[in-house]
Short mmCIF file of C-alpha atoms in Angstrom, two decimals:
data_model
loop_
_atom_site.label_atom_id
_atom_site.label_comp_id
_atom_site.label_asym_id
_atom_site.label_seq_id
_atom_site.Cartn_x
_atom_site.Cartn_y
_atom_site.Cartn_z
CA MET Q 1 -32.30 -54.55 35.94
CA GLY Q 2 -31.74 -57.16 38.37
CA ILE Q 3 -30.60 -57.50 41.89
CA ASP Q 4 -28.58 -60.58 43.41
CA LYS Q 5 -29.84 -62.50 46.30
CA LYS Q 6 -27.61 -61.02 48.83
CA ASN Q 7 -28.94 -57.67 48.30
CA LYS Q 8 -32.35 -58.77 47.82
CA PHE Q 9 -32.44 -60.25 51.32
CA LYS Q 10 -30.86 -57.53 52.98
CA ILE Q 11 -32.87 -55.22 51.60
CA SER Q 12 -36.37 -57.01 52.23
CA PHE Q 13 -35.72 -58.01 55.78
CA SER Q 14 -33.93 -54.59 56.71
CA ILE Q 15 -36.68 -52.83 55.98
CA PHE Q 16 -39.85 -54.59 55.46
CA LEU Q 17 -39.40 -56.61 58.69
CA THR Q 18 -41.74 -54.30 60.71
CA SER Q 19 -45.54 -54.46 59.84
CA VAL Q 20 -46.09 -52.59 56.97
CA LEU Q 21 -48.49 -50.92 58.70
CA THR Q 22 -45.65 -49.31 60.77
CA PHE Q 23 -45.09 -47.05 57.60
CA PHE Q 24 -48.38 -45.51 57.66
CA ALA Q 25 -47.73 -44.23 61.06
CA LEU Q 26 -45.51 -41.58 58.58
CA GLY Q 27 -42.92 -41.49 61.62
CA VAL Q 28 -40.36 -44.61 61.59
CA PHE Q 29 -39.06 -45.09 64.87
CA LEU Q 30 -35.21 -45.72 64.85
CA ALA Q 31 -32.37 -45.31 66.88
CA GLU Q 32 -30.24 -44.42 63.89
CA PRO Q 33 -31.45 -42.83 60.78
CA ILE Q 34 -32.79 -45.38 58.17
CA GLN Q 35 -30.95 -46.03 54.97
CA LYS Q 36 -32.49 -44.78 51.45
CA VAL Q 37 -35.33 -46.87 50.42
CA TYR Q 38 -34.68 -49.10 47.71
CA VAL Q 39 -37.47 -49.66 45.32
CA LYS Q 40 -36.82 -51.76 42.29
CA LYS Q 41 -37.65 -50.26 39.40
CA ILE Q 42 -39.54 -52.31 36.58
CA MET Q 43 -37.64 -51.64 33.16
CA LYS Q 44 -38.60 -52.72 29.78
CA THR Q 45 -36.13 -55.77 29.80
CA ASP Q 46 -37.55 -56.82 33.06
CA LEU Q 47 -41.29 -57.27 31.61
CA ASN Q 48 -40.48 -60.80 30.43
CA LEU Q 49 -40.65 -61.57 34.22
CA PHE Q 50 -44.37 -60.74 34.09
CA GLU Q 51 -45.66 -62.00 31.23
CA ILE Q 52 -48.82 -64.02 32.04
CA LYS Q 53 -50.42 -66.34 28.97
CA LYS Q 54 -53.70 -65.52 27.75
CA GLN Q 55 -55.54 -68.67 29.28
CA ASP Q 56 -54.15 -67.54 32.84
CA LEU Q 57 -56.09 -64.83 33.20
CA ASP Q 58 -59.32 -64.05 31.06
CA LEU Q 59 -59.69 -60.02 30.38
CA LYS Q 60 -62.52 -60.04 28.01
CA LYS Q 61 -65.08 -59.26 30.61
CA PHE Q 62 -63.02 -56.09 31.52
CA TRP Q 63 -63.19 -55.17 28.38
CA GLU Q 64 -66.42 -55.41 27.67
CA VAL Q 65 -67.27 -53.59 31.07
CA TYR Q 66 -64.97 -50.85 29.69
CA SER Q 67 -66.55 -50.95 26.40
CA LEU Q 68 -69.70 -50.39 28.09
CA LEU Q 69 -68.90 -47.47 30.31
CA LYS Q 70 -67.11 -45.80 27.34
CA ASP Q 71 -70.21 -45.95 25.27
CA LYS Q 72 -72.90 -45.61 27.70
CA TYR Q 73 -71.95 -43.75 30.49
CA TYR Q 74 -72.86 -40.15 30.93
CA SER Q 75 -69.77 -38.30 32.93
CA LEU Q 76 -66.93 -40.97 31.88
CA ASP Q 77 -65.27 -38.03 30.14
CA TRP Q 78 -64.85 -36.32 33.35
CA VAL Q 79 -62.88 -39.31 34.78
CA LYS Q 80 -58.80 -39.79 34.29
CA LYS Q 81 -57.96 -42.31 32.22
CA GLN Q 82 -54.78 -42.90 34.36
CA ASP Q 83 -57.43 -43.34 37.41
CA LEU Q 84 -59.21 -45.72 36.04
CA VAL Q 85 -56.01 -48.23 35.30
CA ASP Q 86 -54.96 -47.30 38.72
CA TRP Q 87 -58.21 -48.45 40.61
CA ALA Q 88 -58.25 -51.53 38.31
CA ILE Q 89 -54.85 -52.52 39.40
CA LYS Q 90 -55.75 -51.78 43.13
CA TRP Q 91 -58.66 -54.17 42.89
CA LEU Q 92 -56.76 -56.84 41.44
CA VAL Q 93 -53.97 -56.38 44.20
CA ASP Q 94 -56.67 -56.36 47.00
CA ALA Q 95 -57.87 -59.67 45.35
CA ILE Q 96 -55.25 -61.59 46.86
CA TRP Q 97 -56.82 -60.75 50.18
CA ASP Q 98 -53.07 -60.00 51.89
CA LYS Q 99 -53.36 -56.95 54.00
CA HIS Q 100 -49.59 -56.32 53.56
CA SER Q 101 -49.68 -56.01 49.72
CA GLU Q 102 -51.00 -53.58 47.87
CA PHE Q 103 -50.64 -50.70 44.91
CA MET Q 104 -49.94 -47.15 45.11
CA ASN Q 105 -50.36 -44.23 43.00
CA THR Q 106 -47.91 -41.55 42.39
CA LYS Q 107 -49.28 -39.81 45.18
CA GLU Q 108 -49.57 -42.45 47.85
CA ALA Q 109 -45.84 -44.05 46.61
CA LYS Q 110 -44.31 -40.45 47.38
CA SER Q 111 -46.31 -39.99 51.09
CA PHE Q 112 -44.87 -44.23 51.40
CA ASN Q 113 -41.53 -43.35 50.68
CA GLU Q 114 -41.62 -40.18 52.92
CA ALA Q 115 -42.81 -42.17 55.65
CA LEU Q 116 -39.53 -44.41 55.59
CA SER Q 117 -37.19 -41.48 55.07
CA TRP Q 118 -38.43 -38.64 57.02
CA ASP Q 119 -38.32 -37.62 60.73
CA PHE Q 120 -42.39 -36.41 60.66
CA GLU Q 121 -43.84 -35.34 64.33
CA TRP Q 122 -47.19 -36.83 65.43
CA ILE Q 123 -49.01 -38.66 67.56
CA TRP Q 124 -46.86 -42.18 66.83
CA ALA Q 125 -49.85 -44.38 66.40
CA VAL Q 126 -49.53 -47.18 63.80
CA VAL Q 127 -53.05 -46.51 61.88
CA GLU Q 128 -55.08 -48.26 59.00
CA THR Q 129 -58.23 -47.68 57.48
CA THR Q 130 -61.56 -49.34 58.20
CA PRO Q 131 -64.32 -48.78 55.61
CA ILE Q 132 -65.05 -45.50 57.05
CA TRP Q 133 -62.98 -44.05 59.76
CA VAL Q 134 -59.15 -44.68 60.67
CA LYS Q 135 -58.53 -47.47 63.50
CA ILE Q 136 -55.42 -47.56 65.66
CA ASP Q 137 -53.86 -50.81 64.57
CA ARG Q 138 -50.56 -50.32 67.06
CA ILE Q 139 -49.37 -47.82 69.82
CA LEU Q 140 -45.50 -47.20 70.09
CA LYS Q 141 -43.61 -47.26 73.14
CA GLY Q 142 -43.12 -43.84 74.80
CA SER Q 143 -45.52 -42.27 72.15
CA PRO Q 144 -47.95 -39.57 73.04
CA ALA Q 145 -50.21 -41.61 71.76
CA LYS Q 146 -50.01 -44.46 74.67
CA LYS Q 147 -49.35 -41.18 77.18
CA TYR Q 148 -52.54 -39.70 76.69
CA GLY Q 149 -54.26 -42.87 77.04
CA LEU Q 150 -55.00 -43.92 73.16
CA LEU Q 151 -55.88 -47.58 72.52
CA LYS Q 152 -55.53 -50.50 70.16
CA ASN Q 153 -58.70 -50.76 67.78
CA ASP Q 154 -59.65 -46.95 69.21
CA ILE Q 155 -61.81 -45.52 66.12
CA ILE Q 156 -60.82 -41.74 65.11
CA THR Q 157 -63.35 -40.22 63.82
CA GLU Q 158 -62.06 -36.54 63.74
CA ALA Q 159 -58.70 -34.62 64.23
CA ASN Q 160 -59.04 -31.06 65.11
CA TRP Q 161 -62.46 -30.70 63.87
CA ASN Q 162 -61.51 -32.45 60.29
CA LYS Q 163 -63.86 -35.21 59.98
CA LEU Q 164 -62.18 -38.43 58.72
CA GLU Q 165 -64.92 -40.52 57.28
CA TRP Q 166 -64.05 -42.04 53.49
CA LEU Q 167 -60.58 -40.63 53.82
CA ASN Q 168 -57.72 -43.07 52.71
CA ILE Q 169 -55.00 -43.58 55.04
CA TRP Q 170 -52.45 -40.99 53.48
CA GLU Q 171 -55.33 -38.32 53.31
CA ALA Q 172 -56.38 -39.28 57.13
CA VAL Q 173 -52.73 -39.12 58.46
CA GLU Q 174 -52.37 -35.42 56.91
CA LYS Q 175 -55.13 -34.47 59.23
CA ILE Q 176 -53.47 -35.54 62.38
CA LYS Q 177 -49.76 -34.81 61.88
CA TRP Q 178 -47.97 -31.52 62.52
CA PRO Q 179 -44.92 -30.07 64.00
CA ALA Q 180 -43.77 -31.34 67.72
CA TRP Q 181 -45.14 -29.55 70.17
CA THR Q 182 -48.46 -28.55 68.88
CA LYS Q 183 -51.97 -30.38 69.88
CA VAL Q 184 -54.26 -32.40 68.47
CA LYS Q 185 -58.22 -32.78 69.37
CA LEU Q 186 -59.47 -36.17 68.50
CA LYS Q 187 -62.53 -38.16 68.64
CA ILE Q 188 -62.70 -41.46 69.53
CA LEU Q 189 -64.85 -44.30 68.69
CA ARG Q 190 -64.14 -47.03 71.87
CA VAL Q 191 -66.10 -50.37 71.61
CA TRP Q 192 -67.23 -50.75 75.17
CA GLU Q 193 -67.66 -46.98 75.60
CA LYS Q 194 -71.33 -45.38 75.33
CA GLU Q 195 -70.34 -42.21 74.19
CA ILE Q 196 -67.95 -40.45 71.90
CA LEU Q 197 -64.28 -39.63 73.71
CA GLU Q 198 -62.36 -36.53 73.22
CA LYS Q 199 -59.17 -36.74 73.73
CA GLU Q 200 -56.30 -34.05 73.29
CA VAL Q 201 -52.79 -35.20 72.53
CA ILE Q 202 -49.60 -33.28 72.19
CA ARG Q 203 -47.30 -34.35 68.92
CA ALA Q 204 -43.80 -35.06 69.75
CA LYS Q 205 -40.75 -36.03 68.29
CA ILE Q 206 -39.10 -39.43 70.42
CA LYS Q 207 -36.21 -40.96 70.41
CA ILE Q 208 -36.81 -44.61 71.82
CA PRO Q 209 -33.68 -46.34 73.61
CA THR Q 210 -33.00 -49.77 72.22
CA VAL Q 211 -32.65 -51.30 75.51
CA GLU Q 212 -33.68 -50.57 78.94
CA THR Q 213 -32.97 -52.32 81.77
CA LYS Q 214 -33.69 -52.58 85.87
CA ASP Q 215 -33.84 -54.53 89.14
CA PHE Q 216 -36.67 -54.82 91.44
CA LYS Q 217 -36.21 -54.12 95.22
CA ASN Q 218 -38.37 -56.90 96.29
CA ASN Q 219 -37.30 -59.40 93.88
CA LYS Q 220 -33.53 -58.68 94.18
CA ASP Q 221 -32.70 -61.92 91.96
CA ILE Q 222 -35.01 -61.16 88.91
CA TRP Q 223 -33.31 -58.61 85.86
CA TYR Q 224 -35.59 -56.74 83.76
CA ILE Q 225 -34.68 -55.95 80.07
CA ALA Q 226 -37.10 -54.08 78.03
CA LEU Q 227 -35.92 -54.64 74.42
CA ASN Q 228 -37.69 -51.97 72.42
CA MET Q 229 -36.60 -52.34 68.92
CA TYR Q 230 -34.59 -54.60 66.67
CA GLY Q 231 -31.77 -51.82 65.23
CA GLN Q 232 -28.23 -52.31 63.86
CA THR Q 233 -26.54 -52.08 67.24
CA SER Q 234 -29.74 -53.61 69.43
CA SER Q 235 -27.93 -57.44 69.88
CA GLU Q 236 -24.89 -55.54 71.18
CA GLU Q 237 -26.71 -53.64 73.59
CA PHE Q 238 -29.05 -57.01 74.73
CA LYS Q 239 -25.19 -58.50 75.37
CA LYS Q 240 -24.36 -55.87 77.41
CA ALA Q 241 -27.35 -56.10 79.52
CA LEU Q 242 -26.50 -59.51 79.99
CA ASN Q 243 -23.27 -59.25 81.24
CA GLN Q 244 -24.71 -56.35 83.43
CA MET Q 245 -26.83 -58.84 85.44
CA LYS Q 246 -23.97 -59.59 87.94
CA ASN Q 247 -25.47 -61.30 90.77
CA LYS Q 248 -29.00 -61.67 89.38
CA LYS Q 249 -30.19 -64.95 88.13
CA TRP Q 250 -33.18 -65.03 86.53
CA ILE Q 251 -34.57 -62.60 83.39
CA ILE Q 252 -37.53 -60.70 82.48
CA ILE Q 253 -37.74 -60.04 78.85
CA ASP Q 254 -40.09 -57.29 77.99
CA LEU Q 255 -40.97 -57.04 74.07
CA ARG Q 256 -44.53 -54.84 74.30
CA ASP Q 257 -44.75 -52.50 71.74
CA ASN Q 258 -41.46 -53.84 70.09
CA GLY Q 259 -42.24 -53.62 66.11
CA GLY Q 260 -39.07 -55.62 64.92
CA TRP Q 261 -36.95 -54.56 62.33
CA TYR Q 262 -33.81 -56.49 61.56
CA LEU Q 263 -34.26 -60.31 61.01
CA THR Q 264 -30.07 -60.81 62.04
CA ALA Q 265 -30.54 -58.67 65.33
CA ALA Q 266 -33.09 -61.46 66.84
CA VAL Q 267 -30.80 -64.45 65.33
CA GLU Q 268 -28.07 -63.00 67.44
CA ILE Q 269 -30.51 -62.26 70.38
CA LEU Q 270 -31.67 -65.73 70.52
CA SER Q 271 -28.01 -67.12 69.91
CA ASN Q 272 -27.42 -66.07 73.89
CA PHE Q 273 -30.20 -68.53 74.83
CA VAL Q 274 -30.24 -71.33 72.27
CA GLU Q 275 -27.43 -73.99 72.00
CA ASN Q 276 -25.34 -73.59 69.19
CA TRP Q 277 -26.35 -74.88 65.28
CA LYS Q 278 -30.20 -75.35 66.64
CA LYS Q 279 -32.69 -74.47 64.14
CA LEU Q 280 -34.44 -70.51 65.40
CA VAL Q 281 -36.15 -69.60 62.00
CA VAL Q 282 -36.69 -70.83 58.47
CA VAL Q 283 -37.60 -68.22 55.50
CA LYS Q 284 -39.47 -69.77 52.86
CA TRP Q 285 -39.56 -68.23 49.55
CA LYS Q 286 -41.96 -69.20 46.71
CA ASN Q 287 -38.63 -70.85 44.76
CA ILE Q 288 -38.27 -73.84 47.78
CA LEU Q 289 -34.56 -73.63 46.29
CA GLU Q 290 -33.85 -70.23 48.24
CA ASN Q 291 -35.42 -70.90 51.43
CA GLN Q 292 -33.17 -70.63 53.95
CA ALA Q 293 -32.75 -71.76 58.12
CA TYR Q 294 -31.43 -69.32 60.18
CA ASN Q 295 -29.20 -71.23 63.60
CA SER Q 296 -27.91 -70.23 66.47
CA ALA Q 297 -24.12 -69.52 66.38
CA TRP Q 298 -22.58 -67.55 69.47
CA ILE Q 299 -19.10 -67.69 70.28
CA GLY Q 300 -19.12 -67.63 74.28
CA ASP Q 301 -21.68 -68.93 77.29
CA LYS Q 302 -24.88 -69.68 77.17
CA TYR Q 303 -27.98 -68.06 79.64
CA LEU Q 304 -29.40 -71.26 80.95
CA GLY Q 305 -31.65 -69.68 83.83
CA LYS Q 306 -35.62 -69.44 83.53
CA ILE Q 307 -37.10 -66.44 81.51
CA VAL Q 308 -40.61 -65.00 81.08
CA ILE Q 309 -41.57 -62.65 78.16
CA LEU Q 310 -43.92 -59.81 78.33
CA ILE Q 311 -45.70 -59.73 74.68
CA ASN Q 312 -48.89 -57.87 73.42
CA TRP Q 313 -50.72 -56.84 70.07
CA ASN Q 314 -47.74 -54.56 69.24
CA THR Q 315 -45.34 -57.24 69.56
CA ALA Q 316 -44.18 -58.18 66.01
CA SER Q 317 -42.10 -59.73 63.36
CA ALA Q 318 -38.76 -59.69 64.75
CA SER Q 319 -39.69 -59.79 68.44
CA GLU Q 320 -41.99 -62.21 67.75
CA ILE Q 321 -39.34 -64.70 66.02
CA THR Q 322 -37.76 -64.02 69.60
CA ALA Q 323 -40.27 -64.80 71.65
CA TRP Q 324 -41.43 -67.84 69.49
CA ALA Q 325 -38.27 -69.56 69.36
CA LEU Q 326 -37.61 -69.39 73.13
CA HIS Q 327 -40.98 -70.93 73.68
CA ASP Q 328 -40.51 -73.55 71.20
CA TYR Q 329 -37.62 -74.67 73.02
CA LYS Q 330 -39.46 -74.28 76.57
CA LYS Q 331 -36.77 -71.60 77.73
CA ALA Q 332 -39.47 -69.20 78.57
CA ILE Q 333 -43.09 -68.60 79.63
CA LEU Q 334 -45.19 -65.96 77.83
CA VAL Q 335 -47.50 -63.47 79.69
CA TRP Q 336 -49.90 -61.01 78.47
CA GLU Q 337 -52.17 -60.94 75.11
CA LYS Q 338 -51.88 -62.44 71.21
CA SER Q 339 -49.08 -60.37 69.48
CA TYR Q 340 -49.31 -58.94 66.27
CA GLY Q 341 -49.11 -61.78 64.13
CA LYS Q 342 -47.09 -60.55 61.07
CA TRP Q 343 -44.55 -63.21 59.78
CA SER Q 344 -44.27 -62.23 56.08
CA VAL Q 345 -41.72 -60.24 53.98
CA GLN Q 346 -42.78 -57.50 51.42
CA GLU Q 347 -40.84 -56.18 48.64
CA PRO Q 348 -41.40 -52.85 46.39
CA PHE Q 349 -41.28 -52.33 43.01
CA GLY Q 350 -41.92 -48.91 40.98
CA PHE Q 351 -43.04 -48.20 37.77
CA SER Q 352 -41.96 -45.48 35.26
CA ASP Q 353 -44.56 -43.04 36.29
CA TRP Q 354 -43.47 -43.32 40.09
CA SER Q 355 -46.61 -45.54 40.81
CA GLN Q 356 -45.45 -48.43 43.37
CA ILE Q 357 -46.69 -52.09 44.12
CA LYS Q 358 -45.22 -54.22 47.05
CA PHE Q 359 -46.32 -57.59 47.96
CA THR Q 360 -45.46 -60.73 49.93
CA ILE Q 361 -42.30 -62.31 48.57
CA ALA Q 362 -41.59 -64.60 51.91
CA LYS Q 363 -42.72 -65.94 54.69
CA TRP Q 364 -41.01 -67.09 58.10
CA PHE Q 365 -41.60 -69.95 60.53
CA THR Q 366 -40.63 -70.98 63.74
CA PRO Q 367 -38.35 -74.03 64.99
CA ASN Q 368 -41.36 -76.26 64.81
CA ASP Q 369 -42.36 -75.31 61.71
CA ILE Q 370 -45.33 -72.85 62.05
CA ASN Q 371 -46.43 -69.96 60.71
CA ILE Q 372 -48.50 -67.50 62.42
CA ASP Q 373 -49.01 -64.62 60.10
CA LYS Q 374 -53.08 -65.04 60.79
CA ASP Q 375 -52.73 -66.79 63.84
CA TRP Q 376 -50.53 -64.67 66.12
CA ILE Q 377 -48.42 -66.24 69.14
CA LYS Q 378 -50.99 -66.86 72.37
CA PRO Q 379 -49.37 -66.05 75.50
CA ASP Q 380 -49.34 -69.17 77.83
CA ILE Q 381 -50.48 -67.17 80.74
CA GLU Q 382 -52.93 -64.14 79.39
CA VAL Q 383 -53.35 -61.26 81.59
CA LYS Q 384 -55.35 -58.12 80.35
CA PHE Q 385 -55.65 -54.83 81.91
CA LYS Q 386 -58.29 -53.61 83.78
CA LYS Q 387 -59.65 -49.83 82.97
CA GLN Q 388 -58.20 -49.00 86.74
CA ASP Q 389 -54.79 -49.67 85.58
CA TYR Q 390 -54.58 -46.87 83.10
CA ASP Q 391 -57.86 -44.63 83.37
CA LEU Q 392 -57.64 -41.86 86.63
CA GLU Q 393 -61.23 -41.36 86.88
CA GLU Q 394 -61.69 -45.25 86.99
CA CYS Q 395 -59.15 -45.54 89.57
CA LYS Q 396 -60.72 -42.96 91.58
CA LYS Q 397 -64.04 -45.08 91.52
CA VAL Q 398 -62.34 -48.15 92.19
CA TRP Q 399 -58.85 -47.69 94.08
CA LYS Q 400 -59.94 -44.50 95.99
CA CYS Q 401 -57.14 -42.49 93.96
CA ASP Q 402 -56.82 -38.72 95.60
CA LYS Q 403 -59.91 -36.86 93.82
CA ASN Q 404 -57.83 -34.10 93.07
CA MET Q 405 -55.01 -35.88 91.40
CA LYS Q 406 -54.12 -34.58 88.13
CA GLN Q 407 -54.10 -36.58 84.85
CA GLU Q 408 -50.43 -35.83 84.81
CA ASP Q 409 -49.59 -37.18 88.35
CA PHE Q 410 -51.41 -40.05 87.48
CA LYS Q 411 -48.89 -43.63 87.49
CA PHE Q 412 -49.75 -46.24 85.10
CA TYR Q 413 -50.24 -49.57 87.14
CA ASP Q 414 -48.38 -52.16 85.02
CA ARG Q 415 -50.46 -55.55 85.97
CA GLN Q 416 -48.74 -57.33 83.09
CA LEU Q 417 -45.06 -57.24 84.50
CA GLU Q 418 -46.53 -57.53 88.11
CA LYS Q 419 -47.64 -61.09 86.82
CA ALA Q 420 -44.39 -61.81 85.03
CA LYS Q 421 -42.90 -61.14 88.61
CA GLU Q 422 -45.08 -63.86 90.10
CA VAL Q 423 -44.93 -66.10 86.95
CA LEU Q 424 -41.43 -65.94 86.92
CA ASN Q 425 -40.98 -66.87 91.06
CA ASN Q 426 -43.04 -69.26 90.64
CA PHE Q 427 -40.90 -70.86 87.59
CA ILE Q 428 -37.93 -70.68 89.56
CA LYS Q 429 -39.45 -73.03 92.26
CA VAL Q 430 -41.55 -75.56 90.49
CA TRP Q 431 -38.70 -75.55 87.62
CA ASP Q 432 -40.63 -76.69 85.42
CA PHE Q 433 -41.98 -75.32 82.17
CA GLU Q 434 -45.60 -77.18 81.93
CA LYS Q 435 -46.24 -77.11 85.63
CA THR Q 436 -45.70 -73.59 85.80
CA ILE Q 437 -47.98 -72.72 83.04
CA ASN Q 438 -50.84 -75.13 84.33
CA LYS Q 439 -50.57 -73.62 87.85
CA PHE Q 440 -51.54 -70.10 86.39
CA LYS Q 441 -54.05 -71.75 84.26
CA GLU Q 442 -56.17 -73.59 87.36
CA ASP Q 443 -55.76 -70.25 89.25
CA LYS Q 444 -57.31 -68.26 86.62
CA LYS Q 445 -59.85 -70.77 86.38
CA GLU Q 446 -60.99 -70.44 90.14
CA GLU Q 447 -61.04 -67.00 90.09
CA ILE Q 448 -63.63 -66.97 87.15
CA ASN Q 449 -65.72 -69.37 88.90
CA LYS Q 450 -65.62 -67.72 92.25
#
């Protein structure tokens, strides 16, 4: 059973544009319900697509090992033959060293597809497995995980007194998720903390607005637009936000914690800024004849003012495309820390026993032909949070916060946004991309040398 190029492209980019690890979160944060997941079924008529010549892969040693186990291993009868096959396939796929490609047995595939189509209630953080425990890979905007102070790279060792050692991703998530408004007590290992932390998080359902805007009392010429996701209506909502600027001249675009989604939304949003017919992103397939460039094409006025973009570790895929294209054309300065680094597309294939494999079928490249799938976007001006920005007890020590202040009354200090305002004001004054960046780099050097 084949699929035409149009459908193949639509499916791949609409569903798998976000980091594949987002699916492990078992909660897809969509403004609109997700479409039914398409999984290509491998039928007998398709098997010729996967024929491998004998000289391509020598499996002689594999069968020799299996024969030895079958003849000599004491407890082999206790092991299901299907498990042997599934684990052999898992290691085959793992050997290509692509964390976005994997084989899932029947049970895992079921959980994977539920993650795409159901509305689970949990802490709303993207997790991945470590050799022993579960590590937080990304924190979603507006999530309980963010509200209660969990951080990227936190290692979760326990959930409600259930130890998470040696569990796979699906088993670990089962221990953490539960209905909304219930509590989960987590034990956390954090690299720079001497002791294990305990965090109590209230699970919740969240609905994230696609676009949020605001202005600043002390910076009346600056308009702030937070783009939280790339959904079906994101480009229209973003255009409305631009039209609401009125007397505002300059923009801060906040792409922090934006995991992306639709590629077409990124292209349409970029078309508000980049001259028509200029290249925005190139999708490259294994067959170079299928490569496709996406160019700016917007009928109407372009925004020509100065832009500062906020990015972080959770800025992924479509949001990275937006940030990098505007940076390549020197229209925006990037502030904060490295982005997630997901510039590839995966497609799933299902088997007759409902097991499933998904693997990378394409990658995309910046206007300057750079693929950052492993290197990330590096910010022009790096600004890191300090502990007192998000930790009440540290704030009391350093900034002398009210000793009687409760956690729910503690207001997070957005150090990166404050720096973005400062950078944008200088960008406007100097009116030069490189000079503005160099000024802040020099300032940082002087601060370090003090």
